[in-house]
XYZ file of C-alpha atoms in Angstrom:
663
model
C 2.544 18.058 18.301
C 2.827 15.330 20.916
C 4.882 12.185 20.678
C 3.576 9.031 22.313
C 6.197 7.047 24.190
C 6.625 3.377 23.395
C 5.318 2.504 26.859
C 2.058 4.342 26.214
C 1.777 2.773 22.758
C 2.077 -0.696 24.261
C -0.659 0.068 26.790
C -3.023 1.372 24.104
C -2.352 -1.608 21.848
C -2.756 -4.051 24.740
C -6.151 -2.638 25.715
C -7.408 -2.725 22.132
C -6.052 -6.245 21.655
C -7.857 -7.347 24.816
C -11.102 -5.975 23.451
C -10.475 -7.655 20.113
C -9.992 -11.042 21.747
C -13.586 -11.158 22.956
C -16.798 -11.282 20.977
C -17.176 -10.011 17.420
C -19.128 -7.091 18.819
C -16.054 -5.936 20.707
C -14.250 -5.315 17.421
C -17.059 -3.283 15.891
C -16.491 0.430 15.586
C -18.744 3.335 14.849
C -19.693 3.517 11.186
C -20.321 0.816 8.607
C -18.853 0.276 5.158
C -20.424 1.770 2.039
C -22.081 -1.438 0.925
C -23.461 -2.188 4.402
C -24.871 1.334 4.571
C -26.326 0.874 1.074
C -28.038 -2.334 2.139
C -29.517 -0.593 5.150
C -30.592 2.303 2.954
C -32.425 -0.187 0.750
C -34.175 -1.782 3.743
C -35.498 1.652 4.704
C -36.738 2.222 1.150
C -38.242 -1.255 1.011
C -40.194 -0.637 4.222
C -41.460 2.618 2.793
C -42.396 0.942 -0.510
C -44.353 -1.852 1.207
C -46.211 0.735 3.297
C -47.286 2.414 0.063
C -48.163 -0.842 -1.739
C -50.243 -2.049 1.199
C -52.521 0.956 0.670
C -54.107 -1.086 -2.127
C -55.771 -3.220 0.579
C -57.851 -0.204 1.642
C -59.649 0.114 -1.704
C -61.090 -3.410 -2.022
C -64.682 -2.176 -1.949
C -64.221 0.771 -4.284
C -65.167 1.010 -7.943
C -62.780 -0.225 -10.597
C -62.040 3.339 -11.734
C -61.115 4.287 -8.185
C -58.935 1.208 -7.883
C -57.212 2.080 -11.172
C -56.499 5.608 -9.976
C -55.160 4.331 -6.658
C -53.072 1.654 -8.424
C -51.530 4.228 -10.747
C -50.643 6.456 -7.791
C -49.024 3.500 -6.025
C -47.181 2.450 -9.188
C -45.804 5.937 -9.676
C -44.529 6.159 -6.096
C -43.200 2.595 -6.192
C -41.290 3.167 -9.409
C -39.999 6.516 -8.161
C -38.564 4.760 -5.091
C -36.962 1.896 -7.012
C -35.812 4.072 -9.886
C -34.098 6.377 -7.394
C -32.480 3.394 -5.707
C -31.276 1.923 -9.022
C -29.969 5.187 -10.459
C -28.889 7.221 -7.447
C -28.027 4.762 -4.683
C -26.545 1.832 -6.602
C -25.862 3.793 -9.771
C -25.018 2.503 -13.253
C -21.320 2.369 -12.321
C -21.943 -0.622 -10.041
C -22.361 -2.989 -12.961
C -20.577 -6.303 -13.359
C -16.797 -5.879 -13.524
C -14.785 -9.066 -13.908
C -11.802 -7.399 -12.201
C -13.789 -7.442 -8.948
C -13.753 -11.249 -9.081
C -10.227 -11.669 -10.432
C -9.122 -13.481 -7.306
C -11.721 -16.236 -7.855
C -10.972 -16.989 -11.515
C -8.866 -20.053 -10.768
C -11.577 -21.770 -8.710
C -13.876 -24.189 -10.544
C -16.854 -23.474 -8.272
C -16.726 -19.816 -9.208
C -16.733 -20.580 -12.916
C -20.048 -22.393 -12.456
C -21.580 -19.381 -10.712
C -20.123 -16.491 -12.690
C -22.593 -16.480 -15.594
C -25.559 -16.403 -13.224
C -24.061 -13.339 -11.514
C -23.662 -11.638 -14.876
C -27.306 -12.398 -15.640
C -28.424 -10.796 -12.359
C -26.681 -7.563 -13.370
C -28.138 -7.698 -16.884
C -31.633 -8.238 -15.530
C -31.235 -5.358 -13.084
C -30.165 -3.074 -15.951
C -33.236 -4.196 -17.913
C -35.506 -3.320 -14.985
C -33.780 0.054 -14.648
C -34.639 0.713 -18.298
C -38.167 -0.618 -17.758
C -38.715 1.932 -14.979
C -37.290 4.722 -17.137
C -39.767 3.827 -19.903
C -42.665 3.941 -17.429
C -42.484 7.733 -17.275
C -43.048 7.921 -21.036
C -46.333 5.944 -20.978
C -49.884 6.875 -19.916
C -50.705 6.181 -16.282
C -53.021 3.247 -17.075
C -51.218 1.888 -20.137
C -52.119 -1.774 -20.730
C -48.777 -2.522 -22.347
C -47.031 -1.401 -19.190
C -49.066 -3.888 -17.161
C -48.082 -6.665 -19.558
C -44.455 -5.588 -19.344
C -44.703 -5.561 -15.549
C -46.007 -9.115 -15.508
C -43.221 -10.190 -17.859
C -40.696 -8.656 -15.463
C -42.125 -10.445 -12.438
C -42.278 -13.743 -14.320
C -38.642 -13.396 -15.429
C -37.372 -12.462 -11.970
C -39.337 -15.065 -10.039
C -39.666 -17.977 -12.468
C -37.448 -17.801 -15.572
C -34.805 -20.600 -15.495
C -32.541 -18.438 -17.697
C -32.387 -15.845 -14.903
C -32.502 -17.915 -11.690
C -32.268 -14.982 -9.287
C -33.337 -16.761 -6.113
C -31.207 -19.849 -6.735
C -28.254 -17.600 -7.616
C -28.488 -15.985 -4.174
C -28.550 -19.452 -2.612
C -25.521 -20.501 -4.671
C -23.579 -17.406 -3.611
C -24.262 -18.329 0.001
C -23.273 -21.961 -0.585
C -20.021 -21.248 -2.431
C -18.793 -18.133 -0.645
C -19.839 -19.059 2.897
C -20.527 -22.762 3.275
C -17.666 -23.865 1.012
C -15.288 -21.272 2.466
C -14.549 -19.362 -0.736
C -13.727 -16.215 1.243
C -11.026 -18.186 3.064
C -9.669 -19.488 -0.248
C -9.711 -15.966 -1.660
C -7.830 -14.690 1.393
C -5.032 -17.205 0.785
C -4.930 -16.394 -2.924
C -4.912 -12.640 -2.253
C -1.444 -12.854 -0.701
C 0.031 -13.203 -4.183
C -1.889 -10.364 -5.844
C 0.131 -7.325 -4.742
C 2.109 -7.119 -7.989
C -0.766 -7.919 -10.326
C -3.651 -6.165 -8.599
C -2.216 -3.130 -6.809
C -4.216 -3.725 -3.625
C -3.567 -5.125 -0.180
C -4.990 -8.596 0.461
C -7.678 -7.126 2.708
C -8.629 -4.612 0.013
C -9.033 -7.475 -2.460
C -11.328 -9.269 -0.019
C -13.362 -6.146 0.665
C -13.680 -5.406 -3.054
C -14.927 -8.957 -3.529
C -17.368 -8.626 -0.621
C -18.568 -5.287 -1.969
C -19.154 -6.660 -5.478
C -20.935 -9.804 -4.286
C -23.051 -7.844 -1.792
C -24.212 -5.470 -4.530
C -25.071 -8.449 -6.738
C -27.066 -10.001 -3.902
C -28.789 -6.704 -3.182
C -29.720 -6.275 -6.834
C -31.185 -9.775 -6.947
C -33.044 -9.412 -3.660
C -34.427 -5.955 -4.514
C -35.691 -7.211 -7.899
C -37.580 -10.027 -6.182
C -39.137 -7.676 -3.640
C -40.037 -5.259 -6.435
C -41.688 -8.123 -8.313
C -43.827 -9.103 -5.300
C -44.861 -5.463 -4.954
C -45.867 -5.244 -8.621
C -47.904 -8.428 -8.357
C -49.752 -7.173 -5.295
C -50.358 -3.753 -6.849
C -51.954 -5.390 -9.898
C -54.145 -7.557 -7.675
C -52.446 -10.888 -8.414
C -52.277 -11.877 -4.757
C -51.148 -10.679 -1.332
C -47.520 -11.963 -1.248
C -46.808 -10.370 2.145
C -45.780 -13.718 3.643
C -43.420 -14.471 0.748
C -41.824 -11.035 1.036
C -41.280 -11.346 4.796
C -39.799 -14.824 4.443
C -37.465 -13.597 1.711
C -36.398 -10.648 3.871
C -35.612 -12.932 6.804
C -33.557 -15.307 4.640
C -31.661 -12.405 3.094
C -30.852 -10.939 6.506
C -29.693 -14.348 7.770
C -27.362 -14.731 4.780
C -26.037 -11.218 5.315
C -25.348 -11.857 9.005
C -23.468 -15.080 8.195
C -21.430 -13.313 5.538
C -20.529 -10.393 7.788
C -19.545 -12.646 10.670
C -17.339 -14.780 8.428
C -15.799 -11.822 6.635
C -14.794 -10.155 9.884
C -12.882 -13.298 10.861
C -11.253 -13.631 7.438
C -10.294 -9.954 7.311
C -8.565 -10.285 10.671
C -6.229 -12.814 9.035
C -5.804 -10.935 5.749
C -2.694 -8.802 5.319
C -3.219 -5.060 4.953
C 0.279 -4.341 3.674
C 0.954 -2.936 0.232
C 4.327 -2.326 -1.398
C 5.632 -1.982 -4.926
C 7.138 -4.846 -6.845
C 10.182 -4.164 -9.022
C 9.561 -3.036 -12.590
C 10.829 -5.210 -15.406
C 14.610 -5.354 -15.505
C 14.860 -3.093 -18.562
C 12.533 -0.418 -17.152
C 14.619 0.713 -14.192
C 15.340 4.437 -14.405
C 17.134 6.525 -11.816
C 14.867 9.195 -10.365
C 11.737 7.267 -11.325
C 12.082 3.700 -10.090
C 15.008 4.210 -7.732
C 17.293 6.798 -6.144
C 20.620 6.148 -4.460
C 23.250 7.373 -2.070
C 26.599 7.862 -3.794
C 30.186 7.483 -2.637
C 29.232 6.810 0.965
C 31.859 4.064 1.180
C 33.741 3.429 -2.044
C 36.629 1.232 -3.133
C 39.874 3.221 -3.329
C 43.445 2.232 -4.203
C 46.157 3.851 -2.097
C 49.765 3.061 -1.271
C 50.590 2.592 2.384
C 53.395 5.136 2.135
C 50.737 7.831 1.653
C 48.707 6.766 4.705
C 51.166 7.754 7.418
C 53.118 10.856 8.339
C 56.417 8.999 8.675
C 56.790 8.302 4.974
C 57.384 4.609 5.774
C 56.225 1.213 4.511
C 57.017 -0.844 7.590
C 53.399 -1.922 8.246
C 51.003 -3.847 6.016
C 47.635 -2.950 4.446
C 45.598 -4.537 7.236
C 47.253 -2.152 9.699
C 45.389 0.731 8.063
C 41.982 -0.557 9.018
C 40.278 2.283 10.841
C 39.868 5.917 9.904
C 43.248 6.715 8.339
C 43.769 9.577 5.915
C 45.896 10.241 2.877
C 48.715 12.210 4.455
C 50.763 12.840 1.301
C 51.191 11.896 -2.356
C 54.614 10.249 -2.514
C 56.565 11.338 -5.605
C 53.311 12.075 -7.445
C 52.756 8.416 -8.250
C 49.270 6.977 -8.891
C 47.837 9.133 -6.106
C 48.293 12.152 -8.371
C 46.416 10.506 -11.238
C 43.098 9.915 -9.434
C 40.632 12.040 -7.399
C 41.905 12.164 -3.839
C 40.018 10.573 -0.970
C 39.716 13.671 1.196
C 38.013 11.822 4.033
C 38.896 8.731 6.026
C 39.799 5.245 4.817
C 38.686 1.952 6.343
C 39.072 -1.819 5.907
C 42.253 -1.739 3.812
C 43.489 -5.040 2.395
C 46.340 -6.282 0.255
C 45.293 -8.059 -2.954
C 48.408 -8.179 -5.178
C 51.444 -6.046 -5.896
C 50.701 -4.902 -9.414
C 47.524 -4.065 -11.270
C 45.927 -2.317 -14.218
C 43.266 0.222 -13.255
C 40.523 1.381 -15.622
C 39.352 4.815 -14.402
C 35.694 5.779 -14.720
C 34.536 8.808 -16.683
C 35.052 12.089 -14.866
C 31.265 12.654 -14.806
C 30.609 9.288 -13.153
C 30.043 8.640 -9.458
C 32.447 5.727 -9.801
C 36.212 6.023 -9.457
C 37.047 2.843 -11.361
C 35.321 0.685 -13.938
C 37.479 -2.310 -13.066
C 40.838 -3.307 -11.585
C 42.792 -6.239 -13.013
C 45.549 -7.622 -10.786
C 48.641 -9.351 -12.071
C 47.598 -12.582 -10.344
C 44.503 -12.679 -12.600
C 41.957 -11.413 -10.099
C 39.529 -8.809 -11.473
C 37.478 -6.406 -9.394
C 34.481 -5.102 -11.308
C 33.328 -6.062 -14.787
C 36.207 -6.141 -17.267
C 35.335 -4.526 -20.582
C 36.768 -2.060 -23.067
C 38.347 0.775 -21.101
C 37.407 4.056 -22.753
C 40.032 6.131 -20.936
C 42.719 3.466 -21.142
C 44.118 1.423 -18.267
C 46.890 2.653 -15.989
C 49.612 0.266 -14.787
C 50.119 0.594 -11.032
C 53.017 -1.232 -9.342
C 53.994 -1.623 -5.721
C 57.712 -1.378 -4.971
C 60.439 -2.380 -2.497
C 62.333 0.064 -0.332
C 65.839 -0.950 0.789
C 64.977 -4.606 0.195
C 63.230 -4.769 3.561
C 60.001 -2.814 3.191
C 57.374 -3.498 0.566
C 55.411 -0.345 -0.276
C 52.135 -2.017 -1.173
C 49.119 -0.606 -2.916
C 46.116 -1.314 -0.699
C 42.457 -1.579 -1.575
C 40.500 0.469 0.992
C 37.066 1.989 1.529
C 36.958 5.761 1.174
C 34.497 7.769 3.310
C 34.638 11.205 1.690
C 31.729 13.663 1.861
C 32.801 15.487 -1.271
C 30.646 17.081 -3.985
C 30.009 13.710 -5.646
C 28.882 12.039 -2.442
C 25.103 12.208 -1.941
C 24.761 10.970 1.633
C 21.984 13.092 3.120
C 18.588 11.980 4.479
C 15.860 14.535 5.166
C 14.625 14.688 8.770
C 11.840 17.209 8.303
C 8.296 15.899 8.590
C 6.087 15.252 5.569
C 2.455 15.611 6.636
C -1.059 15.906 5.251
C -3.185 19.011 5.767
C -5.240 17.696 8.679
C -6.933 21.042 9.257
C -8.571 20.576 5.843
C -9.459 16.956 6.637
C -6.690 15.432 4.514
C -4.990 12.134 5.296
C -1.977 10.276 3.926
C -2.791 7.932 1.032
C 0.696 6.960 -0.158
C 4.465 7.228 0.298
C 7.528 7.455 -1.904
C 11.240 8.263 -1.804
C 12.531 11.134 -3.925
C 15.885 12.897 -4.245
C 16.346 16.666 -4.430
C 19.548 18.671 -4.089
C 21.436 15.461 -3.204
C 19.039 14.781 -0.288
C 16.790 11.698 0.011
C 13.221 12.557 1.105
C 10.377 10.286 2.199
C 7.231 12.179 1.185
C 3.489 11.588 1.474
C 0.564 11.747 -0.893
C -2.503 13.361 0.656
C -6.202 13.251 -0.149
C -9.366 14.568 1.451
C -11.177 12.070 3.642
C -14.816 11.280 2.829
C -17.436 9.269 4.755
C -16.904 5.534 5.240
C -13.211 5.471 4.441
C -13.471 6.936 0.950
C -11.031 9.466 -0.541
C -11.871 12.375 -2.846
C -9.615 11.480 -5.777
C -9.781 15.029 -7.157
C -7.817 16.242 -4.118
C -4.934 13.762 -4.386
C -1.496 15.348 -4.527
C 2.063 14.722 -3.419
C 3.229 17.007 -0.634
C 6.361 18.429 -2.210
C 9.128 19.269 0.274
C 10.960 22.543 0.425
C 13.927 22.116 -1.896
C 16.516 23.299 0.603
C 20.258 22.935 0.161
C 22.626 21.613 2.816
C 24.669 24.806 2.399
C 21.671 27.117 2.813
C 21.644 29.469 5.820
C 19.932 28.189 8.964
C 19.889 24.594 7.666
C 21.286 22.302 10.357
C 22.637 18.764 10.318
C 20.773 16.343 12.658
C 17.811 18.747 12.662
C 16.905 19.274 9.012
C 18.926 16.378 7.619
C 21.249 13.568 8.643
C 24.723 13.052 7.194
C 25.616 9.404 6.630
C 29.176 8.199 7.241
C 31.022 5.022 8.211
C 29.948 5.243 11.853
C 26.452 6.592 11.173
C 24.866 4.623 8.326
C 22.192 2.432 9.931
C 18.476 2.653 9.175
C 15.857 0.851 11.245
C 13.340 -1.474 9.605
C 9.959 -1.180 11.304
C 6.234 -1.405 10.679
C 4.250 1.199 12.614
C 0.706 -0.196 12.616
C -2.134 1.836 14.100
C -5.372 0.575 15.579
C -8.694 1.789 14.137
C -10.015 4.436 14.148
C -6.552 6.069 13.857
C -5.085 6.880 10.447
C -1.697 8.048 9.167
C -1.328 11.802 8.654
C 2.457 12.149 8.415
C 5.906 10.536 8.425
C 9.390 11.641 9.421
C 12.832 10.336 10.365
C 14.479 10.883 13.722
C 17.838 9.850 15.137
C 17.662 7.000 17.656
C 21.266 6.767 18.768
C 23.184 6.457 15.505
C 20.212 4.908 13.675
C 17.714 6.636 11.437
C 14.289 5.653 12.746
C 10.843 6.081 11.194
C 7.998 7.837 12.986
C 4.350 8.076 11.929
C 1.832 10.750 12.858
C -1.571 9.351 13.776
C -4.913 11.141 13.923
C -8.287 9.808 15.018
C -11.125 9.752 12.499
C -14.873 9.230 12.570
C -15.339 6.511 9.946
C -19.028 7.173 9.364
C -18.801 10.926 8.855
C -15.328 10.900 7.322
C -14.084 13.638 9.656
C -10.794 13.816 11.532
C -11.258 14.221 15.281
C -9.150 16.852 17.069
C -6.542 17.009 14.282
C -4.512 19.506 16.292
C -3.954 16.741 18.855
C -2.325 14.311 16.420
C 0.466 12.203 17.925
C 3.808 10.943 16.599
C 4.556 7.265 17.277
C 7.449 4.954 16.493
C 9.503 2.042 17.781
C 12.071 2.838 20.480
C 13.749 -0.576 20.296
C 17.536 -0.632 19.925
C 20.335 -3.187 19.958
C 20.340 -2.836 23.744
C 16.601 -3.316 24.345
C 15.216 -6.449 25.956
C 13.742 -7.330 22.562
C 16.986 -6.546 20.767
C 17.043 -5.014 17.331
C 19.202 -7.163 15.039
C 21.189 -6.345 11.933
C 20.169 -7.543 8.504
C 23.476 -8.051 6.718
C 24.049 -7.936 2.979
C 26.430 -10.620 1.729
C 28.697 -9.551 -1.146
C 25.977 -7.377 -2.686
C 26.040 -6.491 -6.369
C 24.247 -3.498 -7.963
C 20.486 -3.982 -7.308
C 19.194 -3.078 -10.764
C 21.378 -5.781 -12.341
C 19.469 -8.578 -10.611
C 17.922 -10.889 -13.237
C 14.923 -11.570 -10.976
C 12.612 -9.204 -9.138
C 13.213 -8.409 -5.496
C 11.220 -9.987 -2.688
C 10.906 -8.802 0.930
C 13.711 -10.364 2.959
C 13.775 -8.341 6.182
C 11.754 -8.466 9.383
C 10.489 -5.659 11.632
C 12.839 -4.783 14.504
C 15.909 -5.159 12.311
C 18.266 -2.538 10.926
C 20.449 -2.349 7.857
C 23.746 -0.570 7.286
C 24.371 1.107 3.962
C 27.603 -0.253 2.580
C 29.761 -0.640 -0.489
C 28.889 -3.074 -3.261
C 30.841 -6.308 -3.655
C 34.560 -5.868 -4.312
C 34.748 -8.719 -6.772
C 31.649 -7.887 -8.823
C 31.787 -4.083 -8.720
C 35.126 -3.000 -7.219
C 33.079 -1.635 -4.276
C 32.066 1.410 -6.328
C 28.333 1.608 -5.543
C 26.478 2.343 -2.295
C 23.778 -0.207 -1.530
C 20.942 -0.720 -0.946
C 19.214 1.686 -3.327
C 15.929 3.378 -2.412
C 12.791 2.257 -4.245
C 11.361 5.507 -5.685
C 8.103 4.071 -7.039
C 4.934 5.602 -5.558
C 3.486 3.247 -2.942
C -0.198 4.021 -3.452
C -2.840 1.266 -3.649
C -4.809 1.389 -6.904
C -7.905 2.162 -4.848
C -7.038 5.092 -2.608
C -7.817 4.632 1.051
C -6.804 6.036 4.430
C -3.743 4.261 5.788
C -3.651 2.340 9.036
C 0.125 2.169 9.208
C 3.440 2.615 7.420
C 6.830 0.965 7.494
C 10.263 0.507 5.980
C 11.614 -2.822 4.791
C 14.328 -4.262 2.578
C 13.633 -6.241 -0.566
C 16.231 -7.972 -2.667
C 17.791 -11.195 -3.878
C 20.852 -13.091 -2.593
C 24.138 -11.473 -3.684
C 22.415 -8.229 -4.712
C 22.110 -5.004 -2.709
C 18.349 -4.689 -3.021
C 16.215 -1.701 -2.130
C 15.087 0.163 0.945
C 11.372 0.518 0.356
C 8.344 2.028 2.068
C 5.226 -0.005 2.586
C 1.797 1.074 3.688
C -0.964 -0.674 5.575
C -4.465 0.035 4.350
C -7.048 1.022 6.941
C -8.672 -1.984 8.628
C -12.290 -2.007 7.406
C -13.017 -5.364 9.057
C -14.556 -3.877 12.228
C -16.856 -1.751 10.042
C -18.380 -4.706 8.178
C -21.676 -4.548 10.030
C -25.288 -3.511 9.823
C -25.512 0.172 10.744
C -28.870 -0.228 12.505
C -27.633 1.280 15.758
C -25.587 3.938 13.980
C -28.343 5.720 12.057
C -29.409 9.013 13.596
C -33.021 10.162 13.722
C -32.174 12.803 11.140
C -30.718 10.200 8.765
C -33.701 7.932 9.323
C -36.119 10.751 8.442
C -34.100 11.534 5.332
C -34.186 7.883 4.276
C -37.931 7.651 4.821
C -38.548 10.885 2.958
C -36.414 9.668 0.040
């Protein structure tokens, strides 16, 4: 599998951006969206239906019986066409759903229009039932003719069901009054409540409104056809004028929507659950004992058995060299690694040890000067008094508070570096991401689903790609190849968004080492939007950001200030990082938590939009609140459907056209 260098990526992006800066046509790609294809499908059926209805003009001079026979033949074919369109193409599932318009609920203009939209759907359902009843009546049933005239009168003239004026109002409110722009601004705040990216919300809205318009327009055309078939007039001019107005409205809508979708965010990430619903392994996973607060006397941190320095002297990578006279060092689990950032707080203290099964060493430390590290509470195991002492009146043997970097059995500090990919050879793409933890190793894994035409996903094929549950002690498993080991000098993770240009989609993710930083890469594969097929999947390419702290566009550190345990935050996290930053995993705040917890945590919630879609990018970011450690979290970017909002007139093959015309 190839990897595209950052230089090549920039060239590709620059060329595509140059194309996108020109006319709207430059942004259009092969293949149209489902609703645009449906509209075109209807136009083909409408042309076919009018060709059939116009056959009535050829029997003007025939006997009434002949005209009745011809009319019944035309009615049967006409109703077969429209019944097929209503039941098979649009389908009963495309009825009015208020969730589709959720984003517009707060706007007064929409409240005035909503009931008329509901009435259009109700009327369409009534006509669907009317056509179903037609097959149960004799060919020349008089009641059916009366029912047909009632239908046409309701569709074209009834003030309770103002179909034509409703279409005009949709155009006025959504286009001329800029409701799509208002919806785009409102959609930014819907990630938590709606489970979709802002662009998905806009497309869902466009899809729902377009189907409503198509239902209304098709009912009016059907009514003109019925009237002509029953000899009530010609109505060809009215039908052509209506078609032209409908196409003009559609073109305005598509042009506007493409511009709005360019501005709409495609990112989707998971908001925190309610404070009480956090659960390790489900909503978050964590590294443990990467750097942890540890109390040690300076006499134990040198080989000379002396106390002639101070705590600050032991600042970088010292070890516990001995346990002098089996003092407090013999009463706590030893730091078998290195110690950093030692400081003197006070001579004497009371230490509350954590349970032996806990990842913590201490629950809290209370110093004689009144300072408390951690949250003071009842100490189940009882506190231990720890006192510094003087040696020969000259040297103070102080207890220091240090950070312990010990990769022992209670320290989960491993990040998987193996790829997690979709089965591209079976036309599967990535539809979601999540962090999980297995055998003390943090994995970023993908959800896969089979790609269908026009950016749809076969929901029956959705599954998480479970990683091999290897162990760091297993044979042939290698550090820096299969996994990375975090430590004091190697604990940085880059924060990037890897955004692909259509028609490329995400088919895998993995971590690599970029210097001492863990860096995200994304596998991209080209797709044919119209057919829903991956193109040359064996030629998929890995891409990522090569920027470092030494690049011209320097990567900067996002620092956590005195961070407390993330799940204790009283308010939900918000994104607070920017792409091209990095974050270092560190200890929690000394004052609030005695530096016992490694932060940030990893958000383990599945990042999958509520409507599955191919992904046009993936990234890592940090979310949190001031004074809390927050979460490392994945985010996804839904595929950009904006360039596919178009009439597929030049995309339909001769074979498809014949199939449409043949029904």
